[in-house]
GROMACS .gro file of C-alpha atoms in nm:
model
  461
    1MET     CA    1   0.274  -3.488   9.810
    2ALA     CA    2   0.006  -3.477   9.541
    3THR     CA    3  -0.253  -3.757   9.548
    4PHE     CA    4  -0.365  -3.981   9.264
    5LYS     CA    5  -0.713  -3.824   9.289
    6GLU     CA    6  -0.564  -3.481   9.220
    7LYS     CA    7  -0.381  -3.611   8.916
    8ILE     CA    8  -0.703  -3.762   8.782
    9GLY     CA    9  -0.881  -3.434   8.857
   10TYR     CA   10  -0.615  -3.239   8.671
   11ALA     CA   11  -0.643  -3.481   8.378
   12LEU     CA   12  -1.019  -3.417   8.359
   13GLY     CA   13  -0.953  -3.049   8.294
   14ASP     CA   14  -0.773  -3.114   7.966
   15ALA     CA   15  -1.001  -3.406   7.886
   16ALA     CA   16  -1.278  -3.146   7.873
   17ALA     CA   17  -1.087  -2.864   7.704
   18GLY     CA   18  -0.833  -3.047   7.489
   19GLY     CA   19  -1.005  -3.384   7.444
   20ILE     CA   20  -1.353  -3.253   7.364
   21THR     CA   21  -1.395  -2.886   7.279
   22TRP     CA   22  -1.058  -2.815   7.121
   23LYS     CA   23  -1.043  -3.149   6.943
   24ILE     CA   24  -1.381  -3.093   6.779
   25MET     CA   25  -1.298  -2.731   6.702
   26SER     CA   26  -0.970  -2.837   6.540
   27ILE     CA   27  -1.089  -3.129   6.330
   28ALA     CA   28  -1.460  -3.070   6.265
   29PHE     CA   29  -1.501  -2.692   6.250
   30PRO     CA   30  -1.328  -2.623   5.915
   31LEU     CA   31  -1.547  -2.879   5.736
   32PHE     CA   32  -1.853  -2.789   5.947
   33PHE     CA   33  -1.833  -2.416   5.870
   34THR     CA   34  -1.791  -2.461   5.492
   35ASN     CA   35  -1.989  -2.779   5.414
   36VAL     CA   36  -2.262  -2.778   5.683
   37PHE     CA   37  -2.307  -2.432   5.836
   38GLY     CA   38  -2.270  -2.260   5.498
   39LEU     CA   39  -1.981  -2.014   5.529
   40THR     CA   40  -1.759  -1.952   5.229
   41PHE     CA   41  -1.391  -2.047   5.241
   42ALA     CA   42  -1.311  -1.675   5.269
   43ASP     CA   43  -1.557  -1.629   5.558
   44ALA     CA   44  -1.417  -1.929   5.745
   45ALA     CA   45  -1.057  -1.812   5.696
   46THR     CA   46  -1.140  -1.457   5.803
   47LEU     CA   47  -1.331  -1.576   6.110
   48MET     CA   48  -1.035  -1.772   6.242
   49LEU     CA   49  -0.790  -1.489   6.168
   50ILE     CA   50  -1.003  -1.234   6.355
   51ALA     CA   51  -1.038  -1.470   6.650
   52ARG     CA   52  -0.658  -1.506   6.669
   53MET     CA   53  -0.605  -1.132   6.680
   54PHE     CA   54  -0.864  -1.125   6.958
   55ASP     CA   55  -0.668  -1.390   7.150
   56VAL     CA   56  -0.342  -1.196   7.127
   57VAL     CA   57  -0.502  -0.943   7.363
   58THR     CA   58  -0.729  -1.160   7.579
   59ASP     CA   59  -0.488  -1.445   7.664
   60PRO     CA   60  -0.213  -1.236   7.830
   61MET     CA   61  -0.473  -1.017   8.002
   62MET     CA   62  -0.643  -1.330   8.136
   63GLY     CA   63  -0.310  -1.461   8.263
   64SER     CA   64  -0.239  -1.137   8.446
   65LEU     CA   65  -0.594  -1.128   8.589
   66ALA     CA   66  -0.573  -1.490   8.706
   67ASP     CA   67  -0.241  -1.421   8.881
   68ARG     CA   68  -0.416  -1.153   9.092
   69THR     CA   69  -0.728  -1.352   9.179
   70GLN     CA   70  -0.779  -1.420   9.550
   71SER     CA   71  -1.069  -1.630   9.679
   72ARG     CA   72  -1.149  -1.910   9.920
   73PHE     CA   73  -1.107  -2.150   9.625
   74GLY     CA   74  -0.756  -2.024   9.555
   75THR     CA   75  -0.604  -1.826   9.270
   76TYR     CA   76  -0.676  -2.034   8.960
   77ARG     CA   77  -0.940  -2.292   9.061
   78PRO     CA   78  -1.236  -2.048   9.084
   79TRP     CA   79  -1.211  -1.981   8.710
   80LEU     CA   80  -1.267  -2.351   8.646
   81ILE     CA   81  -1.545  -2.390   8.900
   82PHE     CA   82  -1.751  -2.090   8.790
   83GLY     CA   83  -1.659  -2.103   8.421
   84ALA     CA   84  -1.758  -2.466   8.363
   85ILE     CA   85  -2.127  -2.417   8.271
   86PRO     CA   86  -2.079  -2.114   8.037
   87PHE     CA   87  -1.792  -2.304   7.874
   88GLY     CA   88  -2.011  -2.603   7.783
   89LEU     CA   89  -2.314  -2.392   7.687
   90ILE     CA   90  -2.131  -2.165   7.441
   91PHE     CA   91  -1.963  -2.466   7.280
   92ALA     CA   92  -2.304  -2.628   7.224
   93LEU     CA   93  -2.447  -2.311   7.067
   94LEU     CA   94  -2.149  -2.284   6.832
   95LEU     CA   95  -2.241  -2.617   6.670
   96TYR     CA   96  -2.602  -2.508   6.621
   97THR     CA   97  -2.699  -2.374   6.277
   98PRO     CA   98  -2.973  -2.107   6.308
   99ASP     CA   99  -3.231  -2.059   6.034
  100PHE     CA  100  -3.086  -1.724   5.926
  101GLY     CA  101  -2.981  -1.575   5.596
  102PRO     CA  102  -2.613  -1.543   5.494
  103VAL     CA  103  -2.557  -1.220   5.691
  104GLY     CA  104  -2.731  -1.354   6.002
  105LYS     CA  105  -2.523  -1.672   5.985
  106ARG     CA  106  -2.201  -1.474   5.963
  107ILE     CA  107  -2.298  -1.266   6.266
  108TRP     CA  108  -2.392  -1.583   6.460
  109ALA     CA  109  -2.070  -1.766   6.367
  110TYR     CA  110  -1.841  -1.471   6.437
  111SER     CA  111  -2.010  -1.380   6.767
  112LEU     CA  112  -2.024  -1.734   6.905
  113TYR     CA  113  -1.673  -1.821   6.788
  114LEU     CA  114  -1.526  -1.514   6.960
  115LEU     CA  115  -1.727  -1.589   7.274
  116MET     CA  116  -1.602  -1.947   7.271
  117MET     CA  117  -1.242  -1.830   7.237
  118ALA     CA  118  -1.290  -1.587   7.528
  119MET     CA  119  -1.448  -1.859   7.742
  120TYR     CA  120  -1.178  -2.109   7.649
  121THR     CA  121  -0.922  -1.850   7.759
  122ALA     CA  122  -1.104  -1.783   8.089
  123VAL     CA  123  -1.097  -2.155   8.173
  124ASN     CA  124  -0.782  -2.290   8.011
  125VAL     CA  125  -0.529  -2.021   8.110
  126PRO     CA  126  -0.601  -2.070   8.483
  127TYR     CA  127  -0.608  -2.447   8.425
  128GLY     CA  128  -0.258  -2.445   8.278
  129SER     CA  129  -0.137  -2.212   8.554
  130LEU     CA  130  -0.249  -2.462   8.819
  131LEU     CA  131   0.057  -2.669   8.736
  132GLY     CA  132   0.277  -2.396   8.882
  133VAL     CA  133   0.103  -2.393   9.223
  134MET     CA  134   0.009  -2.758   9.286
  135THR     CA  135   0.367  -2.870   9.348
  136ASP     CA  136   0.725  -2.742   9.342
  137ASP     CA  137   0.868  -3.087   9.270
  138ASP     CA  138   0.994  -3.117   8.911
  139ASN     CA  139   0.915  -3.490   8.885
  140GLU     CA  140   0.559  -3.428   9.006
  141LYS     CA  141   0.520  -3.151   8.749
  142ASN     CA  142   0.619  -3.399   8.479
  143GLN     CA  143   0.367  -3.648   8.620
  144PHE     CA  144   0.088  -3.389   8.625
  145SER     CA  145   0.177  -3.292   8.266
  146SER     CA  146   0.172  -3.656   8.166
  147PHE     CA  147  -0.169  -3.711   8.331
  148ARG     CA  148  -0.292  -3.398   8.154
  149MET     CA  149  -0.187  -3.525   7.812
  150VAL     CA  150  -0.315  -3.876   7.875
  151GLY     CA  151  -0.650  -3.727   7.983
  152ALA     CA  152  -0.668  -3.508   7.674
  153TYR     CA  153  -0.571  -3.783   7.433
  154ALA     CA  154  -0.788  -4.049   7.600
  155MET     CA  155  -1.094  -3.826   7.578
  156GLY     CA  156  -0.991  -3.720   7.228
  157PHE     CA  157  -0.983  -4.088   7.137
  158VAL     CA  158  -1.335  -4.141   7.273
  159THR     CA  159  -1.466  -3.821   7.113
  160LEU     CA  160  -1.330  -3.885   6.765
  161LEU     CA  161  -1.406  -4.258   6.763
  162SER     CA  162  -1.767  -4.203   6.870
  163PHE     CA  163  -1.825  -3.910   6.633
  164PRO     CA  164  -1.941  -4.099   6.318
  165TYR     CA  165  -2.150  -4.339   6.524
  166LEU     CA  166  -2.321  -4.049   6.702
  167LEU     CA  167  -2.393  -3.895   6.362
  168GLU     CA  168  -2.547  -4.224   6.250
  169PHE     CA  169  -2.742  -4.251   6.576
  170VAL     CA  170  -2.897  -3.905   6.529
  171GLY     CA  171  -2.961  -3.990   6.164
  172GLY     CA  172  -3.176  -3.793   5.919
  173ASP     CA  173  -3.265  -3.774   5.551
  174LYS     CA  174  -3.015  -3.876   5.282
  175GLU     CA  175  -2.953  -3.785   4.919
  176VAL     CA  176  -2.725  -3.908   4.639
  177VAL     CA  177  -2.443  -3.668   4.538
  178ASN     CA  178  -2.207  -3.773   4.255
  179GLY     CA  179  -2.314  -4.134   4.297
  180VAL     CA  180  -2.247  -4.135   4.675
  181GLU     CA  181  -2.528  -4.145   4.934
  182ARG     CA  182  -2.488  -3.873   5.195
  183TYR     CA  183  -2.696  -3.703   5.461
  184THR     CA  184  -2.869  -3.385   5.348
  185VAL     CA  185  -2.729  -3.055   5.474
  186ALA     CA  186  -3.035  -3.009   5.698
  187ALA     CA  187  -2.976  -3.354   5.851
  188GLN     CA  188  -2.610  -3.276   5.912
  189GLN     CA  189  -2.699  -2.946   6.078
  190HIS     CA  190  -2.931  -3.132   6.317
  191GLN     CA  191  -2.663  -3.395   6.385
  192TYR     CA  192  -2.399  -3.138   6.476
  193ALA     CA  193  -2.643  -2.949   6.701
  194VAL     CA  194  -2.723  -3.266   6.899
  195ILE     CA  195  -2.356  -3.362   6.924
  196GLY     CA  196  -2.270  -3.009   7.039
  197ALA     CA  197  -2.521  -3.030   7.325
  198PHE     CA  198  -2.401  -3.379   7.422
  199PHE     CA  199  -2.031  -3.295   7.434
  200GLY     CA  200  -2.097  -2.951   7.582
  201ILE     CA  201  -2.250  -3.114   7.891
  202ILE     CA  202  -1.956  -3.354   7.929
  203ALA     CA  203  -1.706  -3.068   7.890
  204ALA     CA  204  -1.882  -2.864   8.160
  205VAL     CA  205  -1.883  -3.157   8.404
  206GLY     CA  206  -1.514  -3.236   8.343
  207THR     CA  207  -1.410  -2.873   8.393
  208LEU     CA  208  -1.607  -2.845   8.716
  209ALA     CA  209  -1.463  -3.172   8.847
  210CYS     CA  210  -1.111  -3.048   8.779
  211GLY     CA  211  -1.170  -2.731   8.979
  212LEU     CA  212  -1.314  -2.924   9.273
  213LEU     CA  213  -1.062  -3.211   9.288
  214THR     CA  214  -0.733  -3.020   9.259
  215LYS     CA  215  -0.545  -2.827   9.531
  216GLU     CA  216  -0.328  -2.517   9.527
  217ARG     CA  217  -0.038  -2.574   9.769
  218LEU     CA  218   0.188  -2.286   9.668
  219LYS     CA  219   0.110  -1.917   9.700
  220PRO     CA  220   0.205  -1.706   9.397
  221VAL     CA  221   0.441  -1.417   9.481
  222ARG     CA  222   0.203  -1.142   9.369
  223ALA     CA  223   0.296  -0.794   9.263
  224GLU     CA  224   0.132  -0.539   9.493
  225LYS     CA  225  -0.052  -0.364   9.211
  226PHE     CA  226  -0.118  -0.407   8.842
  227SER     CA  227   0.173  -0.316   8.619
  228PHE     CA  228   0.270  -0.361   8.257
  229LYS     CA  229   0.620  -0.458   8.371
  230PRO     CA  230   0.547  -0.836   8.365
  231PHE     CA  231   0.443  -0.800   7.999
  232ALA     CA  232   0.766  -0.613   7.919
  233ASP     CA  233   0.970  -0.870   8.114
  234LEU     CA  234   0.840  -1.149   7.892
  235PHE     CA  235   1.019  -1.006   7.591
  236LYS     CA  236   1.346  -1.004   7.786
  237ASN     CA  237   1.295  -1.370   7.874
  238LYS     CA  238   1.478  -1.574   7.607
  239PRO     CA  239   1.348  -1.916   7.722
  240TRP     CA  240   0.990  -1.782   7.707
  241ILE     CA  241   1.036  -1.641   7.355
  242ILE     CA  242   1.179  -1.965   7.218
  243LEU     CA  243   0.930  -2.189   7.400
  244THR     CA  244   0.637  -1.978   7.277
  245LEU     CA  245   0.762  -2.018   6.919
  246ILE     CA  246   0.793  -2.393   6.979
  247GLY     CA  247   0.438  -2.397   7.117
  248ILE     CA  248   0.304  -2.215   6.812
  249CYS     CA  249   0.486  -2.458   6.582
  250THR     CA  250   0.358  -2.771   6.761
  251ASN     CA  251   0.006  -2.641   6.722
  252PHE     CA  252   0.066  -2.551   6.358
  253PHE     CA  253   0.184  -2.910   6.310
  254ASN     CA  254  -0.133  -3.057   6.460
  255GLY     CA  255  -0.352  -2.779   6.323
  256PHE     CA  256  -0.279  -2.849   5.957
  257ARG     CA  257  -0.338  -3.221   5.999
  258TYR     CA  258  -0.661  -3.193   6.194
  259ALA     CA  259  -0.807  -2.910   5.986
  260VAL     CA  260  -0.749  -3.087   5.655
  261ALA     CA  261  -0.843  -3.444   5.761
  262GLY     CA  262  -1.211  -3.388   5.679
  263TYR     CA  263  -1.128  -3.262   5.331
  264LEU     CA  264  -0.885  -3.551   5.282
  265PHE     CA  265  -1.168  -3.802   5.326
  266GLU     CA  266  -1.431  -3.589   5.152
  267TYR     CA  267  -1.229  -3.524   4.838
  268CYS     CA  268  -0.915  -3.743   4.811
  269LEU     CA  269  -1.077  -4.069   4.931
  270LYS     CA  270  -1.430  -3.986   4.807
  271GLY     CA  271  -1.600  -4.044   5.140
  272ASP     CA  272  -1.580  -4.274   5.442
  273VAL     CA  273  -1.404  -4.609   5.428
  274THR     CA  274  -1.575  -4.915   5.577
  275VAL     CA  275  -1.350  -5.208   5.671
  276SER     CA  276  -1.508  -5.518   5.831
  277GLY     CA  277  -1.793  -5.309   5.970
  278LEU     CA  278  -1.566  -5.034   6.108
  279ILE     CA  279  -1.656  -4.690   5.976
  280ILE     CA  280  -1.331  -4.500   5.915
  281ASN     CA  281  -1.416  -4.136   5.857
  282TYR     CA  282  -1.190  -3.839   5.924
  283THR     CA  283  -1.251  -3.840   6.301
  284VAL     CA  284  -1.191  -4.215   6.341
  285PHE     CA  285  -0.883  -4.184   6.120
  286MET     CA  286  -0.731  -3.934   6.362
  287THR     CA  287  -0.844  -4.148   6.657
  288PHE     CA  288  -0.561  -4.391   6.584
  289GLY     CA  289  -0.326  -4.102   6.646
  290GLU     CA  290  -0.510  -4.004   6.965
  291LEU     CA  291  -0.469  -4.354   7.110
  292THR     CA  292  -0.099  -4.353   7.020
  293CYS     CA  293  -0.050  -4.009   7.177
  294MET     CA  294  -0.228  -4.126   7.492
  295ILE     CA  295   0.008  -4.424   7.525
  296PHE     CA  296   0.328  -4.236   7.452
  297GLY     CA  297   0.214  -3.936   7.657
  298GLY     CA  298   0.225  -4.174   7.953
  299VAL     CA  299   0.570  -4.295   7.849
  300SER     CA  300   0.703  -3.939   7.805
  301PRO     CA  301   0.843  -3.889   8.162
  302LYS     CA  302   1.050  -4.209   8.138
  303PHE     CA  303   1.156  -4.125   7.784
  304THR     CA  304   1.271  -3.781   7.905
  305GLN     CA  305   1.475  -3.936   8.187
  306TRP     CA  306   1.631  -4.176   7.938
  307MET     CA  307   1.721  -3.890   7.701
  308GLY     CA  308   1.870  -3.686   7.987
  309SER     CA  309   1.682  -3.360   7.930
  310LYS     CA  310   1.349  -3.225   7.808
  311ARG     CA  311   1.527  -3.041   7.527
  312LYS     CA  312   1.686  -3.357   7.384
  313ALA     CA  313   1.360  -3.549   7.420
  314PHE     CA  314   1.178  -3.275   7.228
  315ILE     CA  315   1.430  -3.283   6.943
  316VAL     CA  316   1.410  -3.661   6.899
  317SER     CA  317   1.028  -3.650   6.912
  318ALA     CA  318   1.018  -3.380   6.643
  319ILE     CA  319   1.251  -3.584   6.420
  320ILE     CA  320   1.002  -3.872   6.439
  321CYS     CA  321   0.725  -3.633   6.329
  322LEU     CA  322   0.937  -3.499   6.043
  323VAL     CA  323   1.031  -3.837   5.895
  324PHE     CA  324   0.685  -3.992   5.895
  325SER     CA  325   0.508  -3.677   5.778
  326ILE     CA  326   0.724  -3.678   5.466
  327GLY     CA  327   0.653  -4.049   5.423
  328PHE     CA  328   0.276  -3.989   5.417
  329PHE     CA  329   0.302  -3.767   5.107
  330PHE     CA  330   0.416  -4.065   4.895
  331ILE     CA  331   0.115  -4.285   4.978
  332PRO     CA  332  -0.124  -4.316   4.678
  333MET     CA  333  -0.464  -4.145   4.717
  334ASP     CA  334  -0.666  -4.465   4.723
  335LYS     CA  335  -0.902  -4.623   4.976
  336SER     CA  336  -0.712  -4.953   4.943
  337MET     CA  337  -0.416  -4.782   5.112
  338ILE     CA  338  -0.614  -4.688   5.423
  339TRP     CA  339  -0.416  -4.910   5.660
  340VAL     CA  340  -0.086  -4.773   5.529
  341MET     CA  341  -0.221  -4.423   5.599
  342VAL     CA  342  -0.327  -4.532   5.947
  343ALA     CA  343   0.020  -4.677   6.010
  344LEU     CA  344   0.188  -4.346   5.917
  345VAL     CA  345  -0.055  -4.154   6.139
  346ILE     CA  346   0.032  -4.386   6.429
  347LEU     CA  347   0.408  -4.351   6.373
  348THR     CA  348   0.383  -3.972   6.349
  349SER     CA  349   0.175  -3.964   6.666
  350ILE     CA  350   0.451  -4.138   6.861
  351GLY     CA  351   0.652  -3.818   6.831
  352ILE     CA  352   0.354  -3.598   6.918
  353GLY     CA  353   0.272  -3.809   7.223
  354LEU     CA  354   0.629  -3.790   7.350
  355TYR     CA  355   0.668  -3.412   7.322
  356SER     CA  356   0.318  -3.297   7.423
  357PRO     CA  357   0.358  -3.335   7.803
  358LEU     CA  358   0.705  -3.179   7.784
  359LEU     CA  359   0.573  -2.850   7.651
  360TRP     CA  360   0.364  -2.772   7.960
  361SER     CA  361   0.635  -2.893   8.199
  362MET     CA  362   0.878  -2.661   8.019
  363TYR     CA  363   0.636  -2.369   8.065
  364ALA     CA  364   0.651  -2.440   8.439
  365ASP     CA  365   1.032  -2.424   8.415
  366VAL     CA  366   1.008  -2.090   8.235
  367ALA     CA  367   0.767  -1.961   8.504
  368ASP     CA  368   1.017  -2.062   8.776
  369TYR     CA  369   1.297  -1.894   8.581
  370ALA     CA  370   1.093  -1.573   8.552
  371THR     CA  371   1.008  -1.572   8.926
  372GLU     CA  372   1.375  -1.611   9.019
  373LYS     CA  373   1.482  -1.340   8.776
  374ASN     CA  374   1.207  -1.081   8.843
  375GLY     CA  375   1.112  -1.148   9.206
  376THR     CA  376   0.735  -1.181   9.145
  377SER     CA  377   0.523  -1.459   9.001
  378SER     CA  378   0.392  -1.433   8.646
  379THR     CA  379   0.283  -1.797   8.623
  380GLY     CA  380  -0.061  -1.721   8.483
  381LEU     CA  381   0.081  -1.478   8.229
  382ILE     CA  382   0.343  -1.727   8.112
  383PHE     CA  383   0.098  -2.017   8.089
  384SER     CA  384  -0.143  -1.789   7.902
  385SER     CA  385   0.116  -1.771   7.626
  386GLY     CA  386   0.093  -2.150   7.601
  387THR     CA  387  -0.282  -2.128   7.556
  388MET     CA  388  -0.241  -1.841   7.310
  389ALA     CA  389   0.012  -2.047   7.113
  390GLN     CA  390  -0.235  -2.336   7.111
  391LYS     CA  391  -0.519  -2.126   6.975
  392PHE     CA  392  -0.299  -1.919   6.744
  393GLY     CA  393  -0.128  -2.218   6.585
  394THR     CA  394  -0.441  -2.431   6.549
  395ALA     CA  395  -0.675  -2.162   6.420
  396ILE     CA  396  -0.426  -1.992   6.189
  397SER     CA  397  -0.347  -2.329   6.035
  398GLY     CA  398  -0.722  -2.388   5.995
  399SER     CA  399  -0.755  -2.048   5.834
  400LEU     CA  400  -0.461  -2.120   5.603
  401VAL     CA  401  -0.616  -2.453   5.502
  402ALA     CA  402  -0.929  -2.270   5.382
  403LEU     CA  403  -0.713  -2.008   5.209
  404PHE     CA  404  -0.484  -2.260   5.035
  405LEU     CA  405  -0.780  -2.470   4.915
  406SER     CA  406  -0.932  -2.156   4.769
  407LEU     CA  407  -0.601  -2.065   4.600
  408ALA     CA  408  -0.578  -2.419   4.460
  409GLY     CA  409  -0.915  -2.367   4.288
  410ALA     CA  410  -1.187  -2.483   4.532
  411SER     CA  411  -1.486  -2.250   4.511
  412MET     CA  412  -1.842  -2.208   4.638
  413ILE     CA  413  -2.182  -2.194   4.468
  414THR     CA  414  -2.497  -2.023   4.594
  415ASP     CA  415  -2.849  -2.169   4.562
  416GLU     CA  416  -3.171  -1.978   4.504
  417MET     CA  417  -3.219  -1.937   4.881
  418GLY     CA  418  -2.881  -1.766   4.920
  419ASN     CA  419  -2.715  -2.066   5.090
  420THR     CA  420  -2.357  -2.145   4.991
  421SER     CA  421  -2.190  -2.482   4.941
  422VAL     CA  422  -1.872  -2.619   4.784
  423ASP     CA  423  -1.887  -2.656   4.406
  424PRO     CA  424  -1.802  -3.024   4.330
  425ALA     CA  425  -1.672  -2.925   3.984
  426SER     CA  426  -1.400  -2.709   4.147
  427ILE     CA  427  -1.235  -3.006   4.322
  428THR     CA  428  -0.960  -3.061   4.065
  429ASP     CA  429  -0.630  -3.251   4.085
  430SER     CA  430  -0.455  -2.936   4.210
  431VAL     CA  431  -0.699  -2.916   4.501
  432LEU     CA  432  -0.644  -3.284   4.582
  433THR     CA  433  -0.265  -3.239   4.578
  434MET     CA  434  -0.298  -2.935   4.802
  435VAL     CA  435  -0.509  -3.135   5.052
  436TRP     CA  436  -0.252  -3.417   5.054
  437SER     CA  437   0.036  -3.173   5.101
  438LEU     CA  438  -0.139  -2.989   5.383
  439PHE     CA  439  -0.161  -3.318   5.571
  440SER     CA  440   0.201  -3.419   5.509
  441LEU     CA  441   0.457  -3.175   5.363
  442PHE     CA  442   0.334  -2.862   5.540
  443PRO     CA  443   0.354  -3.031   5.886
  444ALA     CA  444   0.698  -3.169   5.791
  445VAL     CA  445   0.833  -2.818   5.741
  446ILE     CA  446   0.688  -2.719   6.080
  447ALA     CA  447   0.856  -3.021   6.243
  448LEU     CA  448   1.190  -2.904   6.105
  449LEU     CA  449   1.134  -2.561   6.265
  450ILE     CA  450   1.055  -2.731   6.598
  451ILE     CA  451   1.388  -2.918   6.582
  452ILE     CA  452   1.581  -2.596   6.519
  453LEU     CA  453   1.403  -2.403   6.796
  454SER     CA  454   1.444  -2.689   7.046
  455TRP     CA  455   1.816  -2.699   6.967
  456VAL     CA  456   1.861  -2.335   7.077
  457TYR     CA  457   1.626  -2.354   7.381
  458PRO     CA  458   1.852  -2.251   7.674
  459ILE     CA  459   1.700  -2.430   7.979
  460LYS     CA  460   1.872  -2.769   8.002
  461LYS     CA  461   1.648  -2.946   8.258
   0.00000   0.00000   0.00000
């Protein structure tokens, strides 16, 4: 029987990875790379595409390697224990802007981003795989998944809510751009560097605590030697194929919304909105969704029991996401409508909160199915596909956001020092419509795909 302490420990793992590092990478990095660090839209899009091709190789390899790890700490926990400090350190460095020229900055961004993806893989694939060896009870798996999602969304709530206030706390010089007072680029670079160090330390501590507080009760049925057969078996595993596509789609859904939120406030709403002393910027805006996901992530196990199966629960959750995503498109682009926008974000997040814990519990079902069918455990390999889907969907959507904004007409200008920044004159109505659509209609199409894929998913638990 798993203890409450273990469930809290397991929650801390995704609080660190999903609630801090991945949340900031998803929502802040697109805007950071183009408007603060100084990459062009093309550079930012290419960076994320290259990183995804890198992950296609590293994630499955990491899953296979984790499955064969043997130590006094277990099979998967040592990756968390010994990977915690490098994980936090590389994240901090990625938010630092070095005083290099354009070429040096590209090298820095590409190198650190790829390192961060590799380190995220080395920590998060074993973390996800832990679910398959902590318990063999299906209800407990759902509970662990629920704790995981609540931990991720609770920390995401804290991270995103505190973000603008931490920026203000760090402070710096300001300037007036198009009649709006903003921090200078140099001040923003300093702010992000400090925030990176702060959250990097918290992420390292949370990851380490997860590794130390959890237990591995089940022994994976290991293959005697390395073989490519488990990789080949995956493509004969219909539940795995469909669930991986669902995982990619769920992360596309979130990826578009998080990647474009900064641009939505920067361009469509002309900056932050202050209501009764509350600063609503793009991170706080998405915080309302994080809080909703945290609440409904906790409700998800009961909701699933009420629906009768994970598959049905997933379909209903995706329908909620579809309906309210479409609704958002018809809200006028005006600061006076901010609370209507918040309401639609909250309603959409009900669906996200309900299906998020289900995805990881369903990966555990697929891992059990594969073990029964093939005779050996490939838990790490199967859970690595979940992590790969997470990174693939989120980063490709971020890359596509940069690409679509460029196609809509957004462009860069270069100053006399060779530094690039967004040309304010290029932000036309077509760019604004593209931003609005990327937050609403694009995710709606993805939600429809999730419904179709969930309908044909064959495991009926």
